[in-house]
Amino acid sequence: MWRLKVADGGNDSFIYSTNNYVGRQIWEFDPHYGTPEELAEVKAARENFWKNRYQVQASSDLLWRMQFLREKNFQQKIAQVKVEDGEEITKETATTAVRRSARFFSALQASDGHWPAENAGPLFFLPPLVFCLYITRHLDTVLPTEYRKEILRYLYCHQNEDGGWGFHIEGHSTMFCTTFSYICMRILGEGPDGGKDSACARGRKWIRDHGGVAFIPSWGKTWLSILGLFDWSGCNPMPPEFWFFPSFLPMHPGRMFCHCRMVYMPMSYLYGRRFVGPITPLILELRQELFLQPYNEINWKKVRHLCAKEDLYYPHSLIQDLMWDSLYICTEPLLTHWPFNKLRKKALEVTMKLIHYEDENSRYITIGCIQKSLCMLACWAENPNGDYFKKHLARIPDYIWVAEDGMTMQSFGSQTWDTSFALQALIACNMTNEIGTILKKGHEFIKESQVKENPSGDFKSKFRHISKGSWTFSDQDNGWQISDGTAEGLKCCLLLSMMPPEIVGMKMESEQLFDAVNILLSLQCKNGGLAVWEPTGAPKWLELLNPTEFFANVVLEHEYVECTASSIQALELFKKLYPGHRTNEINNFITNVVRFIEDIQMSDGSWYGNWGSCFIYGTWFSLGGLAAAGKTYHNCLAIRRGVEFLLKSQSDDGGWGESWVSCPKEKYIPLEGNRSNLVQTAWALMGLLHSGQEERDPTPLHRAAKLLINYQMEDGDFPQQEVTGVFMKNCMLHYANYRNIFPLWALAEYVRWVPLP
């Protein structure tokens, strides 16, 4: 049976940590673990997911929850409550619901103080890892039989009814992910017509019915070229000489969005080498299965710009195609022949040094899962027997996740992000005497997870920003600072510093708090908003050169309302507790961020959320940020318009529900049938509370609270519904802890602020 292990470095000599692996969460399969009753419980969870997979595509993340609740002998001892139609919500009823939820969620805390969870959903995360292990001949050792079984389970569970696979688990079928999933199944041992419910045959039919893999997007063309299923001449150029560009050019790599930079860095290395894995019998079979014409008759030059309409979210402009063609026709032939091939050789050396630098500074976790597989393969291509590759192998378990729907690959984990929100939700419950040990462990985790140093050496020459004092999205070893995670981590430390240290532990040292403030101030951009990872600075027109077809806003770092609003809340609280530290800078900072939030409000009163779906998420953050800055419903038009948007979009059942389609279409679209989503209902409820809605008309608040209370399950959990996380406008991300954190937090704030009988 599968078992989750926490803060465990194992015995691998090629793995190392900056904080003794705090926050690390890895799965292992133990054939001797689990009683017959426990095995039957897991089997039932899997069968239930399969039965309902088209109604709820996201897992309830049950396997580790079953394990933790069992290990802690958890039993919900507080009786369930319901609010009947026409019945008033009493303080006792609402408080009981809060206590039940807090008790349940507290039992899910890990031994190191964080809350584990799945953070996945895109269907292009896992296959590249399988491809990499297949090419490097490490598939059997890294992914033995039980792992393969769970990967296949995941692919079967998330195949659409039309036979294809979506960009993410709730999306329509795409050429990119259908091809990746099909190849993955074949590598893992399924025959051309194999798989559950003829998964392979149905997937191949979808591919061929939509033109064959010649229409796969550019990232797909790159991976197929690496596998030997495409020719590199069918790809647009990715010259490694790009990393030579002088810093005064607007297209300098240091000005790129870090995730984009870190994808194309290893891609350019593999492209520059024209690296191709071994041509095995399976690769030869796949060449026949995936194309509509014989492989040796394909005109590769003509397929470079092809992309299936199902995958096309960001069409390339004519200017961009002309640029690619110029590189393809004029530049590449020069750089691959003497004497200019000497420049190519030097470019490959420089690119590889940059890859090694990034690997070392992330402890070989890298910035994310897409980069992980590419950087690992680049290291193997450089030296198959080298230590760099072995260090990468040691960190693969950090990305693996297992739930009732099978095994997938995490984005990079959301340990610190989830725990910051979880602690704020539990603090709001006003249950310190009951959950003091939980708060103390969470407090220690947050303190242990703060990044204590900047990247090594001359990090600016490696295109890196300061990181000392920040929090990452996942754990300290990852090393990549994020502004909103830093703001939320800082808020937690400040809130806990105001509580009895004998209960919640000693407060964080002042200098560490000052370092966090420094991070936030450093990430403010000229327009007042905050970026996530690095300050913005490149001209916006560079987004016209977006090389992907399925993402928007990936070339440059941008300012985000969520990061901006979080920073206001953190710095306003910091200013009250440390009034003498950089006061003028903080005041100017807040003035500018408030103006930014007001300036980017949509015409309907909402704000676009970039990391959650979507307008409800952005509006919750924005109202909270404006309220923290001293704005009110009475003195701020933006707050009044935001409240109007939320009240207007409340559903008949008292909740809120927004479709993920709002994100790519950039306009508010309710869930089908105007049904409600509990997480989004919690966001909206807290947004209204930030505006002082209880003073004007508490009825919308009562209706929302009733929905949350009545959906609470017998054990204190809440049901999993639609995915509510998103990135790059077009891809959804499943945060499995959200269904516990936000309904709990919203109900706690409801009890705190709304007068109840």
CSV table of C-alpha atoms in Angstrom, one decimal, residues 167-567:
chain,number,residue,atom,x,y,z
A,167,PHE,CA,-4.6,20.5,-21.4
A,168,HIS,CA,-5.7,19.9,-17.8
A,169,ILE,CA,-8.1,17.5,-16.1
A,170,GLU,CA,-11.2,19.7,-16.7
A,171,GLY,CA,-10.2,20.8,-20.2
A,172,HIS,CA,-11.3,19.8,-23.7
A,173,SER,CA,-9.1,17.3,-25.6
A,174,THR,CA,-5.9,18.7,-27.1
A,175,MET,CA,-3.3,17.3,-29.5
A,176,PHE,CA,-0.5,18.1,-27.0
A,177,CYS,CA,-1.8,16.1,-24.1
A,178,THR,CA,-3.5,13.4,-26.1
A,179,THR,CA,-0.2,12.7,-27.8
A,180,PHE,CA,1.8,12.8,-24.6
A,181,SER,CA,-0.6,10.5,-22.8
A,182,TYR,CA,-0.7,8.0,-25.7
A,183,ILE,CA,3.1,7.8,-25.9
A,184,CYS,CA,3.3,7.6,-22.1
A,185,MET,CA,0.9,4.6,-22.1
A,186,ARG,CA,2.9,2.9,-24.8
A,187,ILE,CA,6.2,3.4,-23.0
A,188,LEU,CA,4.7,2.0,-19.8
A,189,GLY,CA,3.9,-1.2,-21.6
A,190,GLU,CA,0.4,-0.9,-23.2
A,191,GLY,CA,0.0,-2.1,-26.7
A,192,PRO,CA,-1.5,-0.1,-29.6
A,193,ASP,CA,-5.0,-1.2,-28.7
A,194,GLY,CA,-4.4,-1.7,-25.0
A,195,GLY,CA,-5.4,0.1,-21.8
A,196,LYS,CA,-8.5,0.3,-19.8
A,197,ASP,CA,-11.6,0.7,-22.0
A,198,SER,CA,-9.3,0.6,-25.1
A,199,ALA,CA,-7.6,3.8,-23.9
A,200,CYS,CA,-4.8,3.5,-26.5
A,201,ALA,CA,-7.0,2.8,-29.5
A,202,ARG,CA,-9.4,5.7,-28.6
A,203,GLY,CA,-6.5,8.1,-28.0
A,204,ARG,CA,-4.8,7.2,-31.3
A,205,LYS,CA,-8.1,7.6,-33.1
A,206,TRP,CA,-8.5,11.1,-31.7
A,207,ILE,CA,-4.9,12.0,-32.8
A,208,ARG,CA,-5.4,10.7,-36.3
A,209,ASP,CA,-8.9,12.2,-36.6
A,210,HIS,CA,-7.4,15.6,-35.9
A,211,GLY,CA,-4.6,15.5,-38.4
A,212,GLY,CA,-1.9,13.5,-36.7
A,213,VAL,CA,1.0,14.7,-34.5
A,214,ALA,CA,2.3,17.0,-37.1
A,215,PHE,CA,-0.3,19.4,-35.5
A,216,ILE,CA,1.2,19.2,-32.0
A,217,PRO,CA,2.2,22.6,-30.5
A,218,SER,CA,5.9,23.7,-30.3
A,219,TRP,CA,6.7,22.2,-26.9
A,220,GLY,CA,5.3,18.9,-28.2
A,221,LYS,CA,7.4,19.1,-31.3
A,222,THR,CA,10.5,19.6,-29.1
A,223,TRP,CA,9.8,16.5,-27.0
A,224,LEU,CA,8.9,14.4,-30.0
A,225,SER,CA,12.2,15.5,-31.6
A,226,ILE,CA,14.1,14.4,-28.4
A,227,LEU,CA,12.3,11.1,-28.5
A,228,GLY,CA,13.1,10.5,-32.2
A,229,LEU,CA,9.4,10.8,-33.2
A,230,PHE,CA,9.9,14.1,-35.0
A,231,ASP,CA,12.8,15.7,-36.9
A,232,TRP,CA,14.5,18.8,-35.3
A,233,SER,CA,14.1,20.5,-38.7
A,234,GLY,CA,10.4,20.5,-38.0
A,235,CYS,CA,10.9,22.8,-35.0
A,236,ASN,CA,11.3,26.5,-34.8
A,237,PRO,CA,14.9,27.4,-33.8
A,238,MET,CA,15.9,27.8,-30.1
A,239,PRO,CA,19.5,28.9,-30.5
A,240,PRO,CA,21.6,28.6,-27.3
A,241,GLU,CA,23.4,31.8,-28.5
A,242,PHE,CA,20.5,33.7,-26.9
A,243,TRP,CA,22.3,33.4,-23.6
A,244,PHE,CA,25.1,35.5,-25.0
A,245,PHE,CA,22.9,38.5,-25.6
A,246,PRO,CA,24.2,41.7,-24.1
A,247,SER,CA,22.3,43.1,-21.2
A,248,PHE,CA,21.3,46.4,-23.0
A,249,LEU,CA,19.1,44.5,-25.5
A,250,PRO,CA,15.3,44.4,-24.6
A,251,MET,CA,15.4,40.6,-25.4
A,252,HIS,CA,18.1,39.9,-22.9
A,253,PRO,CA,17.3,36.6,-21.1
A,254,GLY,CA,17.5,38.4,-17.7
A,255,ARG,CA,14.4,40.3,-18.7
A,256,MET,CA,12.3,37.2,-19.4
A,257,PHE,CA,9.8,35.7,-17.1
A,258,CYS,CA,11.8,33.2,-15.0
A,259,HIS,CA,9.6,30.2,-15.8
A,260,CYS,CA,9.9,30.9,-19.5
A,261,ARG,CA,13.6,31.4,-19.2
A,262,MET,CA,14.1,28.2,-17.3
A,263,VAL,CA,12.1,26.2,-19.9
A,264,TYR,CA,13.9,27.4,-22.9
A,265,MET,CA,17.3,27.2,-21.3
A,266,PRO,CA,17.5,23.4,-21.3
A,267,MET,CA,15.4,23.3,-24.5
A,268,SER,CA,18.0,25.5,-26.3
A,269,TYR,CA,20.8,23.2,-25.1
A,270,LEU,CA,19.0,20.1,-26.4
A,271,TYR,CA,18.1,21.9,-29.6
A,272,GLY,CA,21.7,23.2,-30.1
A,273,ARG,CA,23.0,19.7,-29.8
A,274,ARG,CA,20.1,18.3,-31.9
A,275,PHE,CA,19.9,15.7,-29.2
A,276,VAL,CA,17.9,12.5,-30.0
A,277,GLY,CA,17.3,9.5,-27.7
A,278,PRO,CA,17.8,5.9,-28.8
A,279,ILE,CA,15.7,4.8,-31.7
A,280,THR,CA,14.1,1.7,-30.2
A,281,PRO,CA,11.6,-0.7,-31.8
A,282,LEU,CA,8.9,1.1,-29.9
A,283,ILE,CA,9.9,4.5,-31.4
A,284,LEU,CA,9.7,3.0,-34.9
A,285,GLU,CA,6.2,1.7,-34.1
A,286,LEU,CA,5.1,5.0,-32.8
A,287,ARG,CA,6.3,6.7,-36.0
A,288,GLN,CA,3.8,4.6,-37.9
A,289,GLU,CA,1.0,5.0,-35.4
A,290,LEU,CA,1.0,8.8,-34.9
A,291,PHE,CA,1.4,10.2,-38.4
A,292,LEU,CA,-1.0,10.1,-41.3
A,293,GLN,CA,1.7,9.7,-43.9
A,294,PRO,CA,4.9,7.6,-43.9
A,295,TYR,CA,7.5,9.1,-41.6
A,296,ASN,CA,10.3,9.3,-44.2
A,297,GLU,CA,8.0,11.3,-46.6
A,298,ILE,CA,7.2,14.1,-44.2
A,299,ASN,CA,8.2,17.6,-45.3
A,300,TRP,CA,9.5,18.8,-41.9
A,301,LYS,CA,9.9,22.4,-43.0
A,302,LYS,CA,6.2,22.7,-43.8
A,303,VAL,CA,5.0,21.4,-40.4
A,304,ARG,CA,6.9,23.9,-38.2
A,305,HIS,CA,4.0,26.3,-37.9
A,306,LEU,CA,1.2,23.8,-37.7
A,307,CYS,CA,-0.9,23.7,-34.5
A,308,ALA,CA,-4.2,22.0,-33.9
A,309,LYS,CA,-7.1,24.4,-33.4
A,310,GLU,CA,-8.0,22.7,-30.1
A,311,ASP,CA,-4.6,23.7,-28.7
A,312,LEU,CA,-4.4,27.2,-30.1
A,313,TYR,CA,-4.9,29.8,-27.4
A,314,TYR,CA,-2.3,32.3,-28.4
A,315,PRO,CA,-1.8,32.4,-32.2
A,316,HIS,CA,1.5,33.5,-33.5
A,317,SER,CA,1.6,36.7,-35.3
A,318,LEU,CA,3.0,37.1,-38.9
A,319,ILE,CA,5.9,39.1,-37.5
A,320,GLN,CA,6.8,36.2,-35.1
A,321,ASP,CA,6.6,33.7,-37.9
A,322,LEU,CA,8.8,35.8,-40.0
A,323,MET,CA,11.3,36.0,-37.2
A,324,TRP,CA,11.3,32.2,-36.8
A,325,ASP,CA,11.7,31.8,-40.5
A,326,SER,CA,14.6,34.2,-40.6
A,327,LEU,CA,16.4,32.2,-37.9
A,328,TYR,CA,15.5,28.9,-39.6
A,329,ILE,CA,16.7,29.9,-43.1
A,330,CYS,CA,19.5,32.3,-42.4
A,331,THR,CA,21.0,31.9,-38.9
A,332,GLU,CA,20.9,28.2,-38.1
A,333,PRO,CA,22.7,27.1,-41.3
A,334,LEU,CA,25.5,29.4,-40.3
A,335,LEU,CA,25.8,28.4,-36.7
A,336,THR,CA,25.9,24.7,-37.5
A,337,HIS,CA,28.8,25.0,-40.0
A,338,TRP,CA,32.4,26.0,-39.7
A,339,PRO,CA,33.6,28.4,-38.5
A,340,PHE,CA,30.5,29.6,-36.7
A,341,ASN,CA,29.9,26.2,-35.2
A,342,LYS,CA,32.7,27.1,-32.7
A,343,LEU,CA,30.3,29.8,-31.4
A,344,ARG,CA,27.6,27.2,-31.1
A,345,LYS,CA,30.0,25.0,-29.1
A,346,LYS,CA,30.7,27.9,-26.7
A,347,ALA,CA,27.0,28.7,-26.4
A,348,LEU,CA,26.3,25.2,-25.4
A,349,GLU,CA,29.0,25.4,-22.7
A,350,VAL,CA,27.6,28.7,-21.3
A,351,THR,CA,24.0,27.3,-21.4
A,352,MET,CA,25.0,24.2,-19.5
A,353,LYS,CA,26.8,26.3,-16.8
A,354,LEU,CA,23.6,28.2,-16.3
A,355,ILE,CA,21.6,25.0,-16.0
A,356,HIS,CA,24.0,23.7,-13.4
A,357,TYR,CA,23.8,26.9,-11.5
A,358,GLU,CA,20.0,26.8,-11.3
A,359,ASP,CA,20.1,23.1,-10.4
A,360,GLU,CA,22.5,23.7,-7.5
A,361,ASN,CA,20.6,26.6,-6.2
A,362,SER,CA,17.3,24.7,-6.1
A,363,ARG,CA,18.9,21.5,-4.7
A,364,TYR,CA,18.0,19.9,-8.0
A,365,ILE,CA,14.3,20.5,-7.5
A,366,THR,CA,14.5,23.3,-10.1
A,367,ILE,CA,11.9,26.0,-10.4
A,368,GLY,CA,9.1,23.6,-11.5
A,369,CYS,CA,8.2,20.2,-13.0
A,370,ILE,CA,8.5,21.2,-16.7
A,371,GLN,CA,12.0,22.5,-16.1
A,372,LYS,CA,12.8,19.4,-13.9
A,373,SER,CA,12.6,16.9,-16.7
A,374,LEU,CA,14.3,19.1,-19.3
A,375,CYS,CA,17.2,20.0,-17.0
A,376,MET,CA,17.6,16.4,-15.9
A,377,LEU,CA,17.8,15.3,-19.5
A,378,ALA,CA,20.3,18.0,-20.4
A,379,CYS,CA,22.6,16.8,-17.6
A,380,TRP,CA,22.4,13.3,-18.9
A,381,ALA,CA,23.0,14.4,-22.4
A,382,GLU,CA,26.2,16.2,-21.2
A,383,ASN,CA,27.4,13.2,-19.1
A,384,PRO,CA,25.2,10.1,-18.6
A,385,ASN,CA,27.4,8.9,-15.7
A,386,GLY,CA,27.9,12.3,-14.1
A,387,ASP,CA,26.9,13.4,-10.6
A,388,TYR,CA,24.6,16.2,-11.9
A,389,PHE,CA,22.3,13.6,-13.4
A,390,LYS,CA,22.4,11.5,-10.2
A,391,LYS,CA,21.5,14.5,-8.1
A,392,HIS,CA,18.5,15.0,-10.3
A,393,LEU,CA,17.4,11.4,-9.9
A,394,ALA,CA,17.5,11.8,-6.2
A,395,ARG,CA,14.9,14.6,-6.3
A,396,ILE,CA,12.3,12.9,-8.5
A,397,PRO,CA,10.3,11.7,-5.5
A,398,ASP,CA,9.7,15.4,-4.5
A,399,TYR,CA,7.4,15.7,-7.5
A,400,ILE,CA,5.5,12.4,-7.4
A,401,TRP,CA,2.0,12.4,-5.9
A,402,VAL,CA,-0.5,9.5,-5.4
A,403,ALA,CA,-4.2,9.8,-4.8
A,404,GLU,CA,-7.3,7.7,-5.5
A,405,ASP,CA,-7.1,8.7,-9.2
A,406,GLY,CA,-3.5,7.4,-9.5
A,407,MET,CA,0.0,8.9,-9.7
A,408,THR,CA,0.8,12.3,-11.2
A,409,MET,CA,3.5,14.9,-11.1
A,410,GLN,CA,3.2,17.9,-8.9
A,411,SER,CA,3.7,21.5,-10.2
A,412,PHE,CA,6.4,21.7,-7.5
A,413,GLY,CA,4.3,21.4,-4.3
A,414,SER,CA,2.4,24.1,-2.4
A,415,GLN,CA,3.5,23.3,1.1
A,416,THR,CA,4.4,26.8,2.3
A,417,TRP,CA,1.5,28.4,0.4
A,418,ASP,CA,-1.1,26.1,1.8
A,419,THR,CA,0.3,26.2,5.3
A,420,SER,CA,0.3,30.0,5.4
A,421,PHE,CA,-3.4,30.1,4.5
A,422,ALA,CA,-4.2,27.2,6.9
A,423,LEU,CA,-2.6,29.0,9.8
A,424,GLN,CA,-4.5,32.2,9.2
A,425,ALA,CA,-7.7,30.2,8.9
A,426,LEU,CA,-7.0,28.4,12.2
A,427,ILE,CA,-6.0,31.6,14.0
A,428,ALA,CA,-9.3,33.2,12.9
A,429,CYS,CA,-11.2,30.3,14.6
A,430,ASN,CA,-10.3,31.8,18.1
A,431,MET,CA,-9.6,28.3,19.4
A,432,THR,CA,-6.0,28.8,20.6
A,433,ASN,CA,-6.5,26.7,23.8
A,434,GLU,CA,-7.8,23.8,21.8
A,435,ILE,CA,-5.4,23.9,18.8
A,436,GLY,CA,-2.3,25.5,20.4
A,437,THR,CA,0.0,22.6,19.5
A,438,ILE,CA,-1.2,22.7,15.9
A,439,LEU,CA,-0.4,26.5,15.7
A,440,LYS,CA,3.0,26.0,17.3
A,441,LYS,CA,4.0,23.3,14.8
A,442,GLY,CA,2.7,25.4,11.9
A,443,HIS,CA,4.6,28.4,13.3
A,444,GLU,CA,7.9,26.4,13.5
A,445,PHE,CA,7.3,25.1,9.9
A,446,ILE,CA,6.9,28.7,8.6
A,447,LYS,CA,10.0,29.9,10.4
A,448,GLU,CA,12.0,26.9,9.2
A,449,SER,CA,10.8,27.4,5.6
A,450,GLN,CA,12.0,31.0,5.2
A,451,VAL,CA,14.8,31.4,2.7
A,452,LYS,CA,17.9,32.5,4.7
A,453,GLU,CA,20.3,33.3,1.9
A,454,ASN,CA,20.5,34.8,-1.6
A,455,PRO,CA,21.4,32.6,-4.5
A,456,SER,CA,25.1,31.7,-4.5
A,457,GLY,CA,27.9,33.7,-6.0
A,458,ASP,CA,27.3,36.5,-8.5
A,459,PHE,CA,23.6,35.7,-8.8
A,460,LYS,CA,22.7,38.8,-10.8
A,461,SER,CA,24.9,37.7,-13.7
A,462,LYS,CA,22.9,34.5,-13.7
A,463,PHE,CA,19.7,36.5,-14.0
A,464,ARG,CA,18.5,35.9,-10.4
A,465,HIS,CA,16.9,38.3,-7.9
A,466,ILE,CA,17.5,38.4,-4.2
A,467,SER,CA,15.8,35.7,-2.2
A,468,LYS,CA,17.0,36.2,1.4
A,469,GLY,CA,14.0,36.7,3.6
A,470,SER,CA,11.4,35.3,1.2
A,471,TRP,CA,9.2,32.3,1.3
A,472,THR,CA,8.9,29.9,-1.7
A,473,PHE,CA,5.7,28.2,-2.9
A,474,SER,CA,6.8,24.8,-1.8
A,475,ASP,CA,9.8,24.4,0.6
A,476,GLN,CA,13.0,26.2,1.5
A,477,ASP,CA,15.1,23.9,-0.7
A,478,ASN,CA,13.3,25.1,-3.8
A,479,GLY,CA,14.9,28.5,-3.2
A,480,TRP,CA,12.7,30.6,-5.6
A,481,GLN,CA,11.2,33.6,-3.9
A,482,ILE,CA,7.6,34.6,-4.5
A,483,SER,CA,6.0,37.9,-3.4
A,484,ASP,CA,2.6,36.6,-2.4
A,485,GLY,CA,4.0,33.6,-0.6
A,486,THR,CA,6.4,36.0,1.3
A,487,ALA,CA,3.5,38.3,2.2
A,488,GLU,CA,1.4,35.4,3.5
A,489,GLY,CA,4.3,33.9,5.4
A,490,LEU,CA,5.1,37.3,6.9
A,491,LYS,CA,1.4,37.8,7.9
A,492,CYS,CA,1.5,34.4,9.7
A,493,CYS,CA,4.6,35.3,11.7
A,494,LEU,CA,3.3,38.7,12.6
A,495,LEU,CA,-0.1,37.3,13.7
A,496,LEU,CA,1.5,34.5,15.8
A,497,SER,CA,4.0,37.0,17.3
A,498,MET,CA,0.9,38.7,19.0
A,499,MET,CA,-0.1,35.4,20.6
A,500,PRO,CA,1.3,33.8,23.8
A,501,PRO,CA,4.7,32.3,23.1
A,502,GLU,CA,4.2,29.6,25.6
A,503,ILE,CA,1.4,28.3,23.4
A,504,VAL,CA,2.5,29.1,19.8
A,505,GLY,CA,6.2,29.3,20.2
A,506,MET,CA,8.8,32.1,20.1
A,507,LYS,CA,8.2,34.8,17.6
A,508,MET,CA,10.5,35.2,14.6
A,509,GLU,CA,13.6,37.3,15.0
A,510,SER,CA,13.2,40.9,13.9
A,511,GLU,CA,16.0,40.8,11.3
A,512,GLN,CA,14.2,37.9,9.5
A,513,LEU,CA,11.0,40.0,9.4
A,514,PHE,CA,13.0,42.9,8.0
A,515,ASP,CA,14.4,40.6,5.3
A,516,ALA,CA,10.9,39.7,4.3
A,517,VAL,CA,9.9,43.3,4.1
A,518,ASN,CA,12.9,44.0,1.9
A,519,ILE,CA,11.8,41.3,-0.5
A,520,LEU,CA,8.3,42.8,-0.8
A,521,LEU,CA,9.7,46.3,-1.4
A,522,SER,CA,12.1,45.0,-4.0
A,523,LEU,CA,9.4,43.4,-6.1
A,524,GLN,CA,7.2,46.5,-6.6
A,525,CYS,CA,7.1,47.7,-10.2
A,526,LYS,CA,6.9,51.1,-11.7
A,527,ASN,CA,3.0,51.0,-11.9
A,528,GLY,CA,2.8,50.2,-8.2
A,529,GLY,CA,1.9,46.5,-8.6
A,530,LEU,CA,3.9,43.5,-7.5
A,531,ALA,CA,5.4,40.8,-9.6
A,532,VAL,CA,5.6,37.3,-8.3
A,533,TRP,CA,9.2,36.1,-8.8
A,534,GLU,CA,11.3,39.1,-10.1
A,535,PRO,CA,10.7,42.8,-10.8
A,536,THR,CA,9.3,43.6,-14.3
A,537,GLY,CA,11.3,45.8,-16.6
A,538,ALA,CA,11.2,44.7,-20.2
A,539,PRO,CA,9.0,46.4,-22.8
A,540,LYS,CA,5.5,44.9,-22.9
A,541,TRP,CA,5.7,44.4,-26.7
A,542,LEU,CA,8.0,41.5,-26.2
A,543,GLU,CA,4.9,39.4,-25.3
A,544,LEU,CA,4.2,39.5,-29.1
A,545,LEU,CA,7.1,37.1,-29.4
A,546,ASN,CA,5.4,34.5,-27.1
A,547,PRO,CA,6.8,31.2,-28.5
A,548,THR,CA,4.0,29.0,-27.0
A,549,GLU,CA,0.6,28.5,-28.5
A,550,PHE,CA,-1.3,27.6,-25.4
A,551,PHE,CA,-0.2,30.2,-22.8
A,552,ALA,CA,-0.5,33.9,-22.6
A,553,ASN,CA,1.8,36.3,-20.7
A,554,VAL,CA,4.7,34.0,-20.5
A,555,VAL,CA,7.6,36.0,-22.0
A,556,LEU,CA,7.7,38.6,-19.3
A,557,GLU,CA,7.0,38.9,-15.6
A,558,HIS,CA,3.8,40.8,-14.9
A,559,GLU,CA,2.2,42.6,-12.0
A,560,TYR,CA,-0.6,40.7,-10.2
A,561,VAL,CA,-3.4,41.9,-8.1
A,562,GLU,CA,-3.2,39.0,-5.7
A,563,CYS,CA,0.5,39.6,-4.9
A,564,THR,CA,-0.2,43.3,-4.6
A,565,ALA,CA,-3.1,43.0,-2.2
A,566,SER,CA,-1.3,40.4,0.0
A,567,SER,CA,1.6,42.8,0.3
